[in-house]
PDB file of C-alpha atoms in Angstrom:
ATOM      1  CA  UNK A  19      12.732  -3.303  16.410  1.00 48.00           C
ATOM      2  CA  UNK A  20      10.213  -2.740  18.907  1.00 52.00           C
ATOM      3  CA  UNK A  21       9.541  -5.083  21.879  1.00 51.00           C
ATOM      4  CA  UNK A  22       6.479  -7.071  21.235  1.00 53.00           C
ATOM      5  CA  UNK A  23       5.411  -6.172  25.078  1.00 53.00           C
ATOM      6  CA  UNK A  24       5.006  -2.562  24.233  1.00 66.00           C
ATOM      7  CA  UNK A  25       2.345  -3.428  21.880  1.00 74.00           C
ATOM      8  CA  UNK A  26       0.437  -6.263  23.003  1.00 80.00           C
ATOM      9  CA  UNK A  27      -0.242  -7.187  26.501  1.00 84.00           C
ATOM     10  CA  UNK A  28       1.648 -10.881  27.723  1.00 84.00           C
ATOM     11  CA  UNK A  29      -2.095 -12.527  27.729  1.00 87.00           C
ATOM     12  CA  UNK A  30      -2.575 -11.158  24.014  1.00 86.00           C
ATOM     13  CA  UNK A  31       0.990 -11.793  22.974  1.00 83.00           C
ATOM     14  CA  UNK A  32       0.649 -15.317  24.251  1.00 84.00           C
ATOM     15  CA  UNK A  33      -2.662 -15.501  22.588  1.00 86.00           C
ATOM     16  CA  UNK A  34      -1.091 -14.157  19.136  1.00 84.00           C
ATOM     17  CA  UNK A  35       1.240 -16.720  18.982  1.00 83.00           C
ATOM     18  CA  UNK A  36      -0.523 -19.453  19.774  1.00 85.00           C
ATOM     19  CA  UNK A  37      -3.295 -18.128  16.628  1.00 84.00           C
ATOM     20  CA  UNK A  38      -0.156 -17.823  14.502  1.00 84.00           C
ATOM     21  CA  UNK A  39       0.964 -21.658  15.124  1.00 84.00           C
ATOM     22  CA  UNK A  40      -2.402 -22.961  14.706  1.00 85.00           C
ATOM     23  CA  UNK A  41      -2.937 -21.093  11.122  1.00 84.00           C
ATOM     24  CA  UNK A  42       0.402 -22.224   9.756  1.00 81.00           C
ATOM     25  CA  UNK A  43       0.170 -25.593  11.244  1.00 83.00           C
ATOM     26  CA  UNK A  44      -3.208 -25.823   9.334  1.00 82.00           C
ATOM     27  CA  UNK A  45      -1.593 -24.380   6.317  1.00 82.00           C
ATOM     28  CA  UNK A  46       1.294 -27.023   6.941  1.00 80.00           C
ATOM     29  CA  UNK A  47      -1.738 -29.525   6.347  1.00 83.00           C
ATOM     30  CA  UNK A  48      -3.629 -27.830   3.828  1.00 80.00           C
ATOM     31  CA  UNK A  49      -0.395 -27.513   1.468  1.00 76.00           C
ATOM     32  CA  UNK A  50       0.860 -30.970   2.019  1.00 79.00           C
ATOM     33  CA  UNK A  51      -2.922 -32.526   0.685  1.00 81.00           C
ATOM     34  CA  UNK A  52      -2.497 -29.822  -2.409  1.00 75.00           C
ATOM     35  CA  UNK A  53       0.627 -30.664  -3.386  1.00 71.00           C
ATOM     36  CA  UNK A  54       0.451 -34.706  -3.012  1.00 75.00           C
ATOM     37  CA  UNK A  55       3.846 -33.941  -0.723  1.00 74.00           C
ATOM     38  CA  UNK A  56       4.836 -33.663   3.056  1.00 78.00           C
ATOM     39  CA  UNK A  57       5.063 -29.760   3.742  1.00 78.00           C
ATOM     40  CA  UNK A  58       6.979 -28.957   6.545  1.00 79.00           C
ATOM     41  CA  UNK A  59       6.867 -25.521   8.237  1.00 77.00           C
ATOM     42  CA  UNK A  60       9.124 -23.952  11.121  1.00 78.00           C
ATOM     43  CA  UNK A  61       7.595 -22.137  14.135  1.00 75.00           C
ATOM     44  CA  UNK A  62       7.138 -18.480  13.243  1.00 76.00           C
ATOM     45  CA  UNK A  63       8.499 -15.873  14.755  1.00 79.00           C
ATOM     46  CA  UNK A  64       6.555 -13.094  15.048  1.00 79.00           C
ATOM     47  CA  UNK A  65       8.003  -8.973  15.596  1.00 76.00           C
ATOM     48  CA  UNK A  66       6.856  -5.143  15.478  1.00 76.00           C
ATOM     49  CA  UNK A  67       9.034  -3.566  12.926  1.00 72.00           C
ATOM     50  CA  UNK A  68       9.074  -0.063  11.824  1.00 72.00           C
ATOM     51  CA  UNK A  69       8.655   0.110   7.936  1.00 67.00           C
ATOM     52  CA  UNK A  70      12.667   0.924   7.828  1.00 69.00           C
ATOM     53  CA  UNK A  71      13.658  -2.092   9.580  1.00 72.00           C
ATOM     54  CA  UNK A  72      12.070  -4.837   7.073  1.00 67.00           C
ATOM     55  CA  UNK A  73      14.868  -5.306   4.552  1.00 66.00           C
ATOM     56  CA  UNK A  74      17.170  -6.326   7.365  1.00 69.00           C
ATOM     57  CA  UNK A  75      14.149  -8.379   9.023  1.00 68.00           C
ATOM     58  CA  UNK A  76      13.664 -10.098   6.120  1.00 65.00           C
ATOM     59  CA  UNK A  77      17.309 -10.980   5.232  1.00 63.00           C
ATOM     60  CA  UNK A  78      18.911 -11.317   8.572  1.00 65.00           C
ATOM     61  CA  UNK A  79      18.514 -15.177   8.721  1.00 59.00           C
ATOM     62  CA  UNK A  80      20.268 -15.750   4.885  1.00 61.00           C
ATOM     63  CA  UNK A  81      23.579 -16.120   4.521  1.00 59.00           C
ATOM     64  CA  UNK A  82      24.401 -15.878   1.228  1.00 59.00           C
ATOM     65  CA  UNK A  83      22.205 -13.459  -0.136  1.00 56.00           C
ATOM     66  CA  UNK A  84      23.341 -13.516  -4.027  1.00 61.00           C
ATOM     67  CA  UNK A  85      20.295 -14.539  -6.767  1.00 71.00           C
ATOM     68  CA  UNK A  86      17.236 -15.144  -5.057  1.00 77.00           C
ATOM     69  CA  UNK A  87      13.864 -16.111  -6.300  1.00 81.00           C
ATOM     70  CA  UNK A  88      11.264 -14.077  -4.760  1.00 83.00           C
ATOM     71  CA  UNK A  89       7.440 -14.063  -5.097  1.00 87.00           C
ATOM     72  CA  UNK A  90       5.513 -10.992  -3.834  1.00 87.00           C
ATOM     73  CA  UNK A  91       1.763 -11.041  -3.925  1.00 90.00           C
ATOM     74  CA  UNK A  92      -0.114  -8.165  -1.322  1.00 91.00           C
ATOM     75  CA  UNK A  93      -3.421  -8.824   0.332  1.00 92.00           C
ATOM     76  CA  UNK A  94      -6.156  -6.923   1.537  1.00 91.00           C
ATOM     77  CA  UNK A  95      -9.056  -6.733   3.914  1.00 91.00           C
ATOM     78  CA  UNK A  96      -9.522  -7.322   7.815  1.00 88.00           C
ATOM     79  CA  UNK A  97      -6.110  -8.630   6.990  1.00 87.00           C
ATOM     80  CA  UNK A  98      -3.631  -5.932   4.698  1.00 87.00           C
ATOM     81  CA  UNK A  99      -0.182  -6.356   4.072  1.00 86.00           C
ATOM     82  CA  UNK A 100       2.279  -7.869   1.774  1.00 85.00           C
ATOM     83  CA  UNK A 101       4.128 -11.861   1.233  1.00 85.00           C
ATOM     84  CA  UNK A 102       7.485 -12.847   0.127  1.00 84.00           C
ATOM     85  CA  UNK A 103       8.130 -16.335  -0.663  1.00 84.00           C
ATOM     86  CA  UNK A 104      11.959 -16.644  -0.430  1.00 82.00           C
ATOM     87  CA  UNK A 105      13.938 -19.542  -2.754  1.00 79.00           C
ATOM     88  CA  UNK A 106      17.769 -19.877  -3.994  1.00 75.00           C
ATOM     89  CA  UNK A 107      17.064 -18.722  -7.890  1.00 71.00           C
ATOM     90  CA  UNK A 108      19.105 -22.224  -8.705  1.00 69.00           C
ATOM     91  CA  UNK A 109      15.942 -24.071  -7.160  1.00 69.00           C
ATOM     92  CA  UNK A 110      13.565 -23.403  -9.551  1.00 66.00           C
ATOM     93  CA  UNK A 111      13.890 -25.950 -12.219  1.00 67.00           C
ATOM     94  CA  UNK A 112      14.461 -28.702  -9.294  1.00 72.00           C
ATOM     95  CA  UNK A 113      10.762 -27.576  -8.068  1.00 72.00           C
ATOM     96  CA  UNK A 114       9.309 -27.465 -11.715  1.00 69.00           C
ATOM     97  CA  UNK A 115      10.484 -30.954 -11.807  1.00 70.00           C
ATOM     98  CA  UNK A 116       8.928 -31.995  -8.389  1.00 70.00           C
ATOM     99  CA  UNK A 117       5.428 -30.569  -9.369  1.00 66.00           C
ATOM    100  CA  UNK A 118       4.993 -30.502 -13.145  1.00 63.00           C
ATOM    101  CA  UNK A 119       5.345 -32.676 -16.119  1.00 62.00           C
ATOM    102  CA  UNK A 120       6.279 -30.906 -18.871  1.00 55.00           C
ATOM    103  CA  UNK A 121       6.969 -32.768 -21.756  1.00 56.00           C
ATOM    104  CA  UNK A 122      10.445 -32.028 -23.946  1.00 56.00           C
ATOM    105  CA  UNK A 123       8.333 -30.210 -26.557  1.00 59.00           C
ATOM    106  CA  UNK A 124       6.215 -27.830 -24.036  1.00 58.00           C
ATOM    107  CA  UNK A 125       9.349 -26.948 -22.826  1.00 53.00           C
ATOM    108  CA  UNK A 126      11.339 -26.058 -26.192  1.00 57.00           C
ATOM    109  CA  UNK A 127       8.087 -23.951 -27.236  1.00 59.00           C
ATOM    110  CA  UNK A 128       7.828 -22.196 -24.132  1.00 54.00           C
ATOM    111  CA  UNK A 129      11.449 -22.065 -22.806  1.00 54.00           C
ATOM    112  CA  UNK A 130      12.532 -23.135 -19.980  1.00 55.00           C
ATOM    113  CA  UNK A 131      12.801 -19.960 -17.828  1.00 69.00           C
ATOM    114  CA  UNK A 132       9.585 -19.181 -18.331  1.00 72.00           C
ATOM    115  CA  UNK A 133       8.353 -22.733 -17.127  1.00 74.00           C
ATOM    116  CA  UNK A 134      10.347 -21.973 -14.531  1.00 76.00           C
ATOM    117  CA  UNK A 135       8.431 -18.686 -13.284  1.00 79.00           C
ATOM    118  CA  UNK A 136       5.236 -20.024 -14.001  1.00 80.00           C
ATOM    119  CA  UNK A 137       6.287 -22.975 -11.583  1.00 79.00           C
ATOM    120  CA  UNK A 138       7.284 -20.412  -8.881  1.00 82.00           C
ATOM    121  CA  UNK A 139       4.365 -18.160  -9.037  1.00 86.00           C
ATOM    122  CA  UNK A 140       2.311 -21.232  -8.773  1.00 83.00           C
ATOM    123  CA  UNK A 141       3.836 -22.645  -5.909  1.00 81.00           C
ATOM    124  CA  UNK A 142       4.401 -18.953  -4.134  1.00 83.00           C
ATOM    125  CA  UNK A 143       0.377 -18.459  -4.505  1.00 85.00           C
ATOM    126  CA  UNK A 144      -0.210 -21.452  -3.364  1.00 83.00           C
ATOM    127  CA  UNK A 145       1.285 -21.438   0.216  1.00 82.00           C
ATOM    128  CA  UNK A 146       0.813 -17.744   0.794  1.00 86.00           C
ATOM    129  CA  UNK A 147      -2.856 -17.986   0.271  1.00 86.00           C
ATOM    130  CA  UNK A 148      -2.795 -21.275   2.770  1.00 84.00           C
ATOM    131  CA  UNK A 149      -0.885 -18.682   5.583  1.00 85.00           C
ATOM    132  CA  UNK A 150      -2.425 -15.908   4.998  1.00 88.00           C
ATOM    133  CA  UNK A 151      -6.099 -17.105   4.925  1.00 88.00           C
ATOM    134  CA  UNK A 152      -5.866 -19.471   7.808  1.00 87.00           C
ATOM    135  CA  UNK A 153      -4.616 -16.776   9.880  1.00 87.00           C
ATOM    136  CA  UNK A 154      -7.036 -14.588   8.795  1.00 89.00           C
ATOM    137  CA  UNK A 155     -10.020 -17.174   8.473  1.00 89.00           C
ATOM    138  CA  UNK A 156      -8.680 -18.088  12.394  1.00 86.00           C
ATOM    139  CA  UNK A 157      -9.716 -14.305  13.296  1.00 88.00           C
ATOM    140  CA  UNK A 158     -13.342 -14.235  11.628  1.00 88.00           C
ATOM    141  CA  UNK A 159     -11.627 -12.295   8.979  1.00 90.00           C
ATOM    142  CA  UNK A 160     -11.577 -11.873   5.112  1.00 89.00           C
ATOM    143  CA  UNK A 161      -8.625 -11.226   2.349  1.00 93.00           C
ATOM    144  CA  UNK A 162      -8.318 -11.013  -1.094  1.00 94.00           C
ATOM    145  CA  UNK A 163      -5.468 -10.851  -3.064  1.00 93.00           C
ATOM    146  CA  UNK A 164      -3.450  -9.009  -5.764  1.00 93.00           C
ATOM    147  CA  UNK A 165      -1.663 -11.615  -8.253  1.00 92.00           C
ATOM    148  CA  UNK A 166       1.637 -12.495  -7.839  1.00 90.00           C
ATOM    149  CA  UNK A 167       4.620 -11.865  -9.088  1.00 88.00           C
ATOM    150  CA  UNK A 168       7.880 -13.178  -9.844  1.00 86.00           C
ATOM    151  CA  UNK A 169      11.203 -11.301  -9.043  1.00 81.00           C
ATOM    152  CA  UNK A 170      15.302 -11.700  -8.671  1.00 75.00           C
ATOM    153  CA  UNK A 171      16.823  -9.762  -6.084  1.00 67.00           C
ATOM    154  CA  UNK A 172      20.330  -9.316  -4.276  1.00 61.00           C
ATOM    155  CA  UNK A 173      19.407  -9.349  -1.142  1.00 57.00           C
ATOM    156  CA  UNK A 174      21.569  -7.604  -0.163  1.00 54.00           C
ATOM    157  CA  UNK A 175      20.167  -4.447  -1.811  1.00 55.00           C
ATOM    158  CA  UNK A 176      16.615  -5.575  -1.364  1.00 55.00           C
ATOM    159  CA  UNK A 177      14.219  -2.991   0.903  1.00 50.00           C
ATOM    160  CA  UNK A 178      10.567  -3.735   0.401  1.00 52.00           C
ATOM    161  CA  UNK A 179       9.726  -0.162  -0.080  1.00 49.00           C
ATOM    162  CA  UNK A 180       6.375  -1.020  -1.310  1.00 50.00           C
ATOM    163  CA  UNK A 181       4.876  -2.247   1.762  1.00 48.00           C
ATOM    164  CA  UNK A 182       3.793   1.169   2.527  1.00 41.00           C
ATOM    165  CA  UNK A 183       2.350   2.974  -0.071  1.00 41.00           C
ATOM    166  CA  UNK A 184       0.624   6.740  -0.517  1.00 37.00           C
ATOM    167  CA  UNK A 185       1.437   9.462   1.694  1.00 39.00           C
ATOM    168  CA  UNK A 186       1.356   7.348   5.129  1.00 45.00           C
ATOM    169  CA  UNK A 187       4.182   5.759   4.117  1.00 48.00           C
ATOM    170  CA  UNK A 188       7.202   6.767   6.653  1.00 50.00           C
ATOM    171  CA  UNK A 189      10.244   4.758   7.695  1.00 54.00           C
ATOM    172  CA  UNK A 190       8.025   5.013  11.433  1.00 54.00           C
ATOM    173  CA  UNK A 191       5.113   3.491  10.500  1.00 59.00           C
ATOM    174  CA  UNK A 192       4.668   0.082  12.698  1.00 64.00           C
ATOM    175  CA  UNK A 193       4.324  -3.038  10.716  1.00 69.00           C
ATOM    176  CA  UNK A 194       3.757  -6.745  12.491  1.00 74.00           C
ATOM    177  CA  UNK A 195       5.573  -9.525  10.545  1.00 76.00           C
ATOM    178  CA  UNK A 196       5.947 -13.126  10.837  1.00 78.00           C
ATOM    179  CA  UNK A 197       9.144 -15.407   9.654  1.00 78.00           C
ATOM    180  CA  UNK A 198       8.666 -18.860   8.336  1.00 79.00           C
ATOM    181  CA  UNK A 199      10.812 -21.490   6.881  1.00 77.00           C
ATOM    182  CA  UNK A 200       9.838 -24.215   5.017  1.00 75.00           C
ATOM    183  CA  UNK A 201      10.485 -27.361   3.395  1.00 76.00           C
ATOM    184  CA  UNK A 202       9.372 -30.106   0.520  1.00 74.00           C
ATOM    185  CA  UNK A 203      10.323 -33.056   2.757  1.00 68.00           C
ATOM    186  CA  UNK A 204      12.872 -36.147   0.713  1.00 68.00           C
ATOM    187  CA  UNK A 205      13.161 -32.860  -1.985  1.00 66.00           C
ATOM    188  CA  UNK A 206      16.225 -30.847  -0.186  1.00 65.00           C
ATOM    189  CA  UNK A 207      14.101 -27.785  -0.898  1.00 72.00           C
ATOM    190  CA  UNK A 208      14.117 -25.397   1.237  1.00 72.00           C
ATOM    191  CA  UNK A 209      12.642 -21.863   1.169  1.00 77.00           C
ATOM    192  CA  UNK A 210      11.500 -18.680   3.690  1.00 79.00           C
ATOM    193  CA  UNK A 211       7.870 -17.167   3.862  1.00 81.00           C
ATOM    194  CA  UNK A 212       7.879 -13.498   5.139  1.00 80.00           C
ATOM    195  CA  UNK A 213       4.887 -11.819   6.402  1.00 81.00           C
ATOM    196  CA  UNK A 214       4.482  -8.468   6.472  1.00 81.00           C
ATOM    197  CA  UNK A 215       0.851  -7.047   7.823  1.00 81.00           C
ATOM    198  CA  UNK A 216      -0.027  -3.528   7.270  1.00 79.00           C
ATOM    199  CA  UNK A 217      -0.165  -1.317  10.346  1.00 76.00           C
ATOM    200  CA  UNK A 218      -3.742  -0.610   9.759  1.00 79.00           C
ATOM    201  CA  UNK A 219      -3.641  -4.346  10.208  1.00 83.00           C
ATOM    202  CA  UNK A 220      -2.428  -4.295  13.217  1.00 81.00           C
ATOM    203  CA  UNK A 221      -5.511  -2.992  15.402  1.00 84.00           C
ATOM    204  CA  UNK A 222      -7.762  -5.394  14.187  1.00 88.00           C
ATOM    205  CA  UNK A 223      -5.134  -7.666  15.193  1.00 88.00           C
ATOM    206  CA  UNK A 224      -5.067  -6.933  18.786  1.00 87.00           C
ATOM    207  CA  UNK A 225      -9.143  -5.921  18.533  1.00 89.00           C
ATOM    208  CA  UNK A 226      -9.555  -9.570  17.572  1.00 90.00           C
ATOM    209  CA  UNK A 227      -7.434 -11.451  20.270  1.00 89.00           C
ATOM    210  CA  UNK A 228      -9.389  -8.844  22.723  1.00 90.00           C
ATOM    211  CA  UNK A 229     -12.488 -10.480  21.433  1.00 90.00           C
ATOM    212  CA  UNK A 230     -11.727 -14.251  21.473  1.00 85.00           C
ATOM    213  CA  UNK A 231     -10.182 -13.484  25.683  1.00 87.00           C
ATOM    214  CA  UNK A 232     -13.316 -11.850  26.167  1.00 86.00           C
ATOM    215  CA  UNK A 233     -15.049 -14.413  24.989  1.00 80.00           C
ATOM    216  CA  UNK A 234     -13.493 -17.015  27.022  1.00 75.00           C
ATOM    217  CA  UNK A 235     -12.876 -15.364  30.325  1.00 66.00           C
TER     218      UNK A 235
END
């Protein structure tokens, strides 16, 4: 893992955290008026990685690692890179029965695994697109995104290979991630959001903190 220092100056460092806690506090917001329910997110922490070193980034704060629920969707624009929305597999039906209200008969026609997923994906889209586009939105940037999907991994085993993609790709390449977690408050839910920008990403990252301190100085 590389020290943050090497790559950002302290005033810009300083400057990229204190963008990163307004745009997820703002998301905090923005997903607790969406979902009718108190949204609590942790402070993120923010590191340079090298491609090689995100499996381990991304797991290092999860214990038990076994049958996780993971939703992947990958942005582009000003702002490139890739989501994870972390959750215990078990949790799934206890969130489909915070935020839906399927009826007994919707859910014998449809099954209820595939409720399940639906509920997920929703949820997953949902807060990534509030963090990601009020981070992005907070630089005078733009994103779009891929759809998301809906996977079970061991985490254990699980290296987010597809981060980099086409012949750039290398174990070396720099990537900047951030590390939330998060929480339906009275619901004992309790999940992780993982960043992962794009190292092309990561100029107009530092290009745009240059801007605002020039700005104001």
């Amino acid at each position: 893992m590389r020290q943050m220092d090497n790559i950002f100056s302290e005033l810009e460092l300083d400057a990229l955290k204190e963008f990163i806690n307004i745009s997820f506090g703002r998301a905090a917001g923005e997903l607790s008026e969406i979902m009718n329910l108190h949204v609590m997110l942790n402070v993120p922490d923010v590191a340079i990685l090298q491609a090689g070193e995100v499996g381990s980034f991304i797991g290092g704060d999860i214990k038990d690692r076994n049958d996780y629920s993971i939703v992947e969707q990958f942005f582009i624009g000003n702002f490139k890179g890739v989501t994870f929305l972390v959750l215990p597999y078990n949790e799934g039906k206890r969130l489909m029965n915070i935020f839906s209200d399927y009826d007994d008969s919707i859910i014998e026609s449809y099954g209820l695994d595939v409720l399940q997923q639906e509920t997920l994906i929703e949820i997953g889209n949902i807060i990534i697109g509030a963090c990601v586009g009020s981070f992005a939105e907070l630089l005078k940037g733009s994103v779009s995104y891929f759809p998301p999907k809906l996977f079970k991994s061991d985490l254990r085993s699980f290296v987010p290979e597809k981060i980099i993609s086409g012949d750039e790709g290398s174990e070396n390449q720099l990537l900047i991630s951030f590390k939330t977690i998060f929480k339906f408050e009275d619901n004992d839910v309790t999940g992780y959001l993982f960043l992962v920008a794009h190292s092309d990403a990561l100029g107009w990252i530092r290009k745009s903190i240059r801007d605002f301190l020039d700005d104001y100085s």
